[in-house]
Coordinates of C-alpha atoms in Angstrom, one line a residue:
M17 CA -55.9 44.6 -20.4
F18 CA -54.9 45.0 -16.8
P19 CA -56.2 48.0 -14.9
Y20 CA -53.4 50.3 -13.8
G21 CA -53.5 52.8 -10.9
K22 CA -51.4 55.9 -11.8
K23 CA -50.0 57.9 -8.9
M24 CA -47.4 60.5 -9.6
I25 CA -44.9 61.1 -6.8
A26 CA -44.0 64.7 -6.2
A27 CA -40.7 64.1 -4.4
I28 CA -38.6 61.3 -2.8
A29 CA -37.4 61.8 0.7
C30 CA -33.7 62.6 1.0
A31 CA -33.3 60.4 4.0
L32 CA -34.7 56.9 3.8
T33 CA -36.6 55.7 6.8
F34 CA -38.2 52.5 7.9
A35 CA -41.9 52.1 7.8
S36 CA -44.4 49.3 8.5
F37 CA -47.0 48.7 5.9
A38 CA -50.7 47.9 6.5
P39 CA -51.9 44.5 5.6
F40 CA -53.9 43.9 2.4
Q41 CA -57.5 44.9 2.8
S42 CA -59.3 45.9 -0.4
A43 CA -59.0 46.8 -4.0
H44 CA -59.6 50.4 -3.1
A45 CA -56.6 51.0 -0.9
A46 CA -54.5 54.1 -1.7
G47 CA -51.1 53.8 -3.3
M48 CA -47.9 54.2 -1.3
S49 CA -46.4 57.6 -0.3
A50 CA -43.0 58.6 -1.6
S51 CA -41.4 58.2 1.8
D52 CA -42.9 54.7 2.3
Q53 CA -41.6 53.6 -1.1
A54 CA -38.1 54.9 -0.4
A55 CA -38.1 53.1 3.0
L56 CA -39.2 49.8 1.5
A57 CA -36.5 50.1 -1.2
G58 CA -33.9 50.6 1.5
Y59 CA -35.2 47.7 3.6
W60 CA -34.9 45.2 0.7
S61 CA -31.8 46.7 -1.0
P62 CA -29.2 44.2 -2.2
V63 CA -25.7 43.7 -1.0
L64 CA -23.6 43.9 -4.1
Y65 CA -20.5 41.8 -4.5
Q66 CA -18.7 43.6 -7.3
D67 CA -15.9 41.8 -9.0
V68 CA -13.4 44.1 -10.7
G69 CA -10.7 43.7 -13.3
A70 CA -7.7 45.6 -14.7
N71 CA -9.7 48.8 -15.1
P72 CA -11.9 48.7 -12.0
E73 CA -13.4 52.2 -12.5
A74 CA -15.6 50.7 -15.3
D75 CA -16.8 47.9 -12.9
I76 CA -18.2 50.4 -10.4
P77 CA -22.0 51.1 -10.7
V78 CA -22.4 54.8 -11.0
P79 CA -25.1 57.3 -11.9
V80 CA -25.7 57.8 -15.6
N81 CA -24.6 61.4 -15.2
F82 CA -21.5 60.5 -13.1
D83 CA -19.5 62.8 -15.3
G84 CA -21.7 65.8 -14.8
D85 CA -23.7 65.6 -18.1
W86 CA -26.4 63.5 -19.6
S87 CA -24.5 62.5 -22.7
A88 CA -24.2 58.7 -23.2
L89 CA -21.6 59.2 -26.0
N90 CA -18.8 60.1 -23.7
S91 CA -19.3 57.6 -20.8
W92 CA -16.5 55.3 -21.9
D93 CA -14.2 58.3 -22.7
N94 CA -14.8 59.9 -19.3
I95 CA -14.7 57.0 -16.9
G96 CA -10.9 56.9 -17.0
N97 CA -10.8 60.4 -15.5
Y98 CA -12.3 58.9 -12.3
A99 CA -9.7 56.1 -12.0
K100 CA -7.5 55.5 -9.0
G101 CA -5.5 58.7 -8.2
S102 CA -8.2 61.1 -9.4
S103 CA -9.6 63.9 -7.2
L104 CA -13.0 63.5 -8.8
P105 CA -15.7 61.8 -6.8
L106 CA -16.8 58.3 -8.0
N107 CA -19.8 57.3 -5.9
P108 CA -21.2 53.7 -6.1
S109 CA -24.9 54.1 -6.9
V110 CA -28.0 51.9 -7.4
Y111 CA -31.2 53.0 -9.1
W112 CA -34.5 51.7 -7.6
S113 CA -38.1 51.5 -8.7
L114 CA -41.2 50.3 -7.0
V115 CA -44.6 49.1 -8.4
E116 CA -47.4 48.0 -6.1
T117 CA -50.5 45.8 -6.5
E118 CA -53.1 44.8 -4.0
T119 CA -51.0 41.8 -3.0
H120 CA -47.4 42.4 -4.0
Y121 CA -44.6 44.9 -4.2
Y122 CA -42.2 44.7 -7.2
I123 CA -39.0 46.4 -6.4
S124 CA -36.2 46.7 -9.0
Y125 CA -32.6 47.7 -8.5
D126 CA -30.6 48.7 -11.5
F127 CA -26.8 49.2 -11.9
F128 CA -25.3 51.4 -14.6
Y129 CA -21.7 51.0 -15.7
A130 CA -19.9 53.3 -18.1
A131 CA -18.5 50.5 -20.3
H132 CA -19.2 46.8 -21.1
D133 CA -15.7 45.7 -22.0
P134 CA -15.0 42.0 -21.7
K135 CA -11.8 40.5 -23.2
G136 CA -12.1 40.0 -26.9
S137 CA -14.0 42.5 -29.1
L138 CA -17.4 41.0 -29.9
G139 CA -18.9 42.0 -26.5
D140 CA -17.7 45.6 -26.3
H141 CA -20.2 48.4 -26.0
E142 CA -20.5 51.8 -24.3
N143 CA -22.8 52.0 -21.3
D144 CA -24.3 49.0 -19.6
M145 CA -27.4 48.7 -17.4
E146 CA -28.1 45.5 -15.5
G147 CA -30.7 44.9 -12.8
I148 CA -32.8 42.6 -10.6
M149 CA -36.5 42.5 -9.7
L150 CA -37.8 41.3 -6.4
T151 CA -41.4 40.0 -6.1
I152 CA -42.5 40.6 -2.5
R153 CA -45.8 39.4 -1.1
K154 CA -47.4 42.0 1.1
A155 CA -48.3 41.5 4.8
G156 CA -51.7 39.9 5.3
T157 CA -51.9 38.1 2.0
E158 CA -52.2 34.4 1.6
K159 CA -49.6 32.2 0.0
E160 CA -50.3 29.1 -2.1
D161 CA -49.8 26.9 0.9
G162 CA -52.5 28.7 2.8
T163 CA -50.2 30.6 5.2
T164 CA -50.3 34.3 5.6
V165 CA -47.4 36.8 5.5
T166 CA -46.8 38.4 8.8
N167 CA -43.7 40.5 8.3
P168 CA -45.0 44.1 7.9
N169 CA -42.4 44.7 5.1
G170 CA -43.4 41.5 3.2
E171 CA -41.8 38.3 2.1
I172 CA -39.7 37.7 -1.1
E173 CA -41.1 35.0 -3.3
L174 CA -39.1 35.4 -6.5
V175 CA -36.0 37.2 -7.9
L176 CA -35.5 37.8 -11.6
M177 CA -32.0 38.8 -12.8
P178 CA -31.4 39.4 -16.5
R179 CA -28.1 38.0 -17.7
H180 CA -27.0 39.2 -21.2
A181 CA -30.6 39.2 -22.5
K182 CA -31.4 35.9 -20.9
L183 CA -33.8 35.9 -17.9
G184 CA -32.3 34.4 -14.7
M185 CA -35.0 33.1 -12.3
Y186 CA -34.3 32.4 -8.7
A187 CA -36.4 30.8 -5.9
P188 CA -36.1 31.2 -2.1
A189 CA -33.5 28.8 -0.6
S190 CA -36.1 28.0 2.0
G191 CA -39.8 28.1 1.6
A192 CA -42.2 27.5 -1.2
S193 CA -41.6 28.8 -4.7
Y194 CA -43.9 29.5 -7.7
E195 CA -44.5 26.7 -10.2
P196 CA -43.2 27.2 -13.8
G197 CA -46.2 28.2 -16.0
L198 CA -44.4 27.7 -19.4
D199 CA -42.2 24.9 -20.7
T200 CA -39.3 27.4 -21.0
V201 CA -39.5 28.6 -17.4
Y202 CA -37.1 27.0 -14.9
Y203 CA -35.2 28.1 -11.9
D204 CA -31.5 28.7 -12.4
D205 CA -30.8 28.5 -8.7
T206 CA -31.9 29.8 -5.3
F207 CA -31.3 33.0 -3.4
T208 CA -30.7 33.7 0.3
V209 CA -31.5 36.8 2.4
E210 CA -29.3 38.5 5.0
N211 CA -30.9 40.1 8.1
H212 CA -29.4 43.4 9.3
A213 CA -30.5 46.3 11.3
T214 CA -31.2 48.1 8.0
G215 CA -33.5 45.4 6.7
K216 CA -33.4 42.2 4.7
H217 CA -30.9 42.1 1.9
I218 CA -30.1 39.6 -1.0
P219 CA -26.4 39.1 -1.7
V220 CA -25.9 39.7 -5.4
Y221 CA -22.8 39.0 -7.5
S222 CA -21.8 41.2 -10.4
A223 CA -19.2 39.9 -12.8
Q224 CA -16.1 42.0 -13.9
N225 CA -15.4 43.3 -17.3
D226 CA -12.0 41.7 -17.4
E227 CA -13.1 38.2 -18.5
Y228 CA -13.7 36.7 -22.0
Y229 CA -17.3 37.1 -23.2
T230 CA -17.3 33.4 -23.9
E231 CA -16.7 32.6 -20.2
S232 CA -18.5 29.3 -19.5
E233 CA -20.8 30.5 -16.7
G234 CA -21.6 33.7 -18.5
D235 CA -19.8 35.6 -15.7
F236 CA -18.5 38.6 -17.7
G237 CA -19.6 42.2 -18.3
H238 CA -21.6 42.8 -15.1
A239 CA -23.8 39.7 -15.4
L240 CA -25.8 39.3 -12.2
K241 CA -26.7 36.3 -10.1
P242 CA -27.2 35.5 -6.4
Y243 CA -23.8 35.5 -4.6
N244 CA -22.8 32.0 -3.3
G245 CA -19.8 32.9 -1.2
G246 CA -17.3 31.8 -3.8
G247 CA -15.1 34.9 -3.5
A248 CA -13.8 37.4 -6.1
K249 CA -11.8 36.4 -9.1
G250 CA -8.1 37.2 -8.4
D251 CA -9.2 38.3 -4.9
T252 CA -10.1 41.7 -6.4
G253 CA -13.6 42.8 -5.5
Y254 CA -15.6 45.3 -3.5
V255 CA -18.7 44.8 -1.4
F256 CA -21.3 47.6 -1.5
Q257 CA -24.5 48.0 0.6
W258 CA -27.1 50.6 1.6
G259 CA -25.9 52.0 4.9
G260 CA -29.3 53.0 6.3
A261 CA -31.3 56.1 6.7
G262 CA -29.2 59.2 6.6
S263 CA -26.0 57.3 5.7
A264 CA -23.5 58.9 3.3
A265 CA -22.5 57.2 0.0
G266 CA -18.9 56.1 -0.4
N267 CA -16.4 57.7 -2.7
M268 CA -14.0 55.4 -4.5
N269 CA -11.5 58.3 -4.7
A270 CA -11.5 59.2 -1.0
S271 CA -9.3 57.7 1.8
D272 CA -7.5 55.5 -0.7
N273 CA -10.6 53.3 -1.0
W274 CA -9.4 51.8 -4.2
E275 CA -6.8 49.9 -2.2
A276 CA -8.2 49.9 1.3
K277 CA -11.6 48.4 0.4
L278 CA -10.2 45.9 -2.2
G279 CA -10.2 42.2 -1.3
D280 CA -11.6 38.8 -1.7
F281 CA -15.1 40.1 -1.0
D282 CA -14.2 41.0 2.6
D283 CA -17.4 41.9 4.4
S284 CA -15.5 43.9 7.0
K285 CA -14.6 46.4 4.2
R286 CA -18.1 47.1 2.9
M287 CA -18.8 50.5 1.4
N288 CA -22.1 52.3 1.2
Y289 CA -23.8 53.0 -2.1
Q290 CA -26.4 55.7 -2.7
L291 CA -29.9 54.7 -3.7
I292 CA -31.4 56.8 -6.6
P293 CA -35.1 56.7 -7.4
L294 CA -35.5 55.9 -11.1
E295 CA -38.8 57.7 -11.2
T296 CA -37.4 61.1 -10.5
S297 CA -33.9 60.8 -12.1
L298 CA -33.7 58.9 -15.4
W299 CA -37.3 58.0 -16.1
P300 CA -38.4 61.7 -16.7
L301 CA -35.8 61.9 -19.5
R302 CA -37.0 58.9 -21.4
N303 CA -38.6 60.9 -24.2
D304 CA -36.0 63.7 -24.3
F305 CA -34.2 63.2 -27.6
T306 CA -32.6 66.6 -27.4
L307 CA -30.0 65.0 -25.1
N308 CA -27.2 62.8 -26.4
L309 CA -28.6 60.1 -24.2
W310 CA -30.9 57.9 -26.4
S311 CA -30.6 56.3 -29.8
S312 CA -34.2 55.2 -29.5
Y313 CA -36.8 54.6 -26.8
G314 CA -35.2 52.6 -24.0
T315 CA -31.7 52.4 -25.7
F316 CA -28.7 54.4 -24.8
L317 CA -26.6 56.2 -27.4
G318 CA -23.1 54.7 -27.6
D319 CA -20.3 54.9 -30.1
D320 CA -17.5 52.7 -28.6
G321 CA -17.6 49.0 -29.4
K322 CA -20.9 48.1 -30.8
D323 CA -23.1 51.2 -31.3
N324 CA -26.2 51.7 -29.3
A325 CA -26.1 48.3 -27.6
A326 CA -27.2 49.1 -24.0
N327 CA -30.8 49.2 -22.9
T328 CA -32.7 50.6 -19.9
P329 CA -35.3 48.6 -18.0
W330 CA -38.1 50.0 -20.2
G331 CA -36.2 48.7 -23.2
W332 CA -35.5 45.2 -21.9
S333 CA -36.9 42.0 -23.4
F334 CA -35.5 38.5 -23.0
E335 CA -34.6 35.5 -25.1
G336 CA -37.6 33.1 -25.3
Y337 CA -40.0 35.7 -23.9
R338 CA -39.9 38.5 -26.6
D339 CA -43.7 38.2 -27.1
L340 CA -44.3 39.4 -23.6
G341 CA -43.1 42.9 -24.7
S342 CA -40.2 45.2 -24.1
G343 CA -40.1 46.8 -20.7
R344 CA -42.9 44.8 -19.3
M345 CA -40.9 43.8 -16.2
L346 CA -40.9 47.5 -15.3
Y347 CA -44.4 48.7 -16.3
D348 CA -46.5 45.6 -15.8
P349 CA -44.5 43.3 -13.5
A350 CA -47.6 41.5 -12.1
G351 CA -48.7 40.6 -15.6
F352 CA -45.1 39.5 -16.4
V353 CA -44.9 37.2 -13.4
D354 CA -48.4 35.9 -14.0
A355 CA -47.5 35.0 -17.6
L356 CA -44.4 33.0 -16.5
F357 CA -45.6 31.2 -13.4
D358 CA -48.5 29.3 -11.8
G359 CA -49.2 28.5 -8.1
L360 CA -49.1 32.2 -7.2
G361 CA -51.5 32.1 -4.2
Q362 CA -53.5 35.2 -3.6
F363 CA -52.4 37.4 -6.5
S364 CA -53.7 40.6 -7.9
T365 CA -52.9 42.5 -11.1
V366 CA -54.6 45.7 -9.9
Y367 CA -52.0 48.4 -9.5
L368 CA -52.1 50.8 -6.6
T369 CA -48.7 52.5 -7.3
N370 CA -47.3 52.4 -10.8
P371 CA -45.6 55.5 -12.2
Y372 CA -44.3 53.5 -15.2
S373 CA -47.6 52.5 -16.7
G374 CA -48.0 55.5 -19.0

């Protein structure tokens, strides 16, 4: 069994700020502060290229309680109240979580949608949560090739993106990558990183609902993959990003943003999303079955389309890797990566910051 360091975070800073992080020194280093976690989550936050279809409000990532309550049984019913022309605020939002070992940060970004509604009927279900996980080597640690990371905020070595219960695996477009450790492990593609004043950001594509669930590339129902510059289907998409410390989140129902920001992934029209810490928002409710939120641990209630078909990160497991356990990418990401890959270089499974281990 892997040893876990359990550090409960009292609060997350309202304004995200940059920080530099000390190089790896010893197994007894303290876990990260709440403000340092938030700053690192902002620094590595993705740029989201969100395709939208005929009902774009259901293609916008929002908080689970976007409608003012924690019921998952009315998400599909209520999202239409926030469509174009509404005076209600609809704020693009991204959940983040961070786990730290002696050698790596594992930062996840999760996107919640009120409905998974591709064309046809077999793929419909209320609620939808998709996400990505970045494996980031810490400054001062040695890679497999013998070089040492010098960027104080680390270096991305791997990105995992679940796609409809399958696990997409992506290597850096430049630089060394891990070696597959199992016969079933292979890289789907590569990812790139944009450099901005706010940090380093991976461009990520999210598919629209308005596509058949049998679409050949699997690009339906908010499936995620690295964005390759191919544009939005029908020239109808939005680009969302974190705007930096102290920036305000956008509102789809303000300033005619539904039309003004719509385009063929026009980077000049980027809108800000808000970053929400998973640890202090949704995670504390995980065992509260007095709410109309869960059908079981890690699974949302839902009664439109297929019942109870959407999972949270602590309920995720993946085709071909079920034996690694549900939720392991969240609560034991180092063990998860270690089980899938070889050639990891200096690699520790000793956790310094892990609020999801218990």
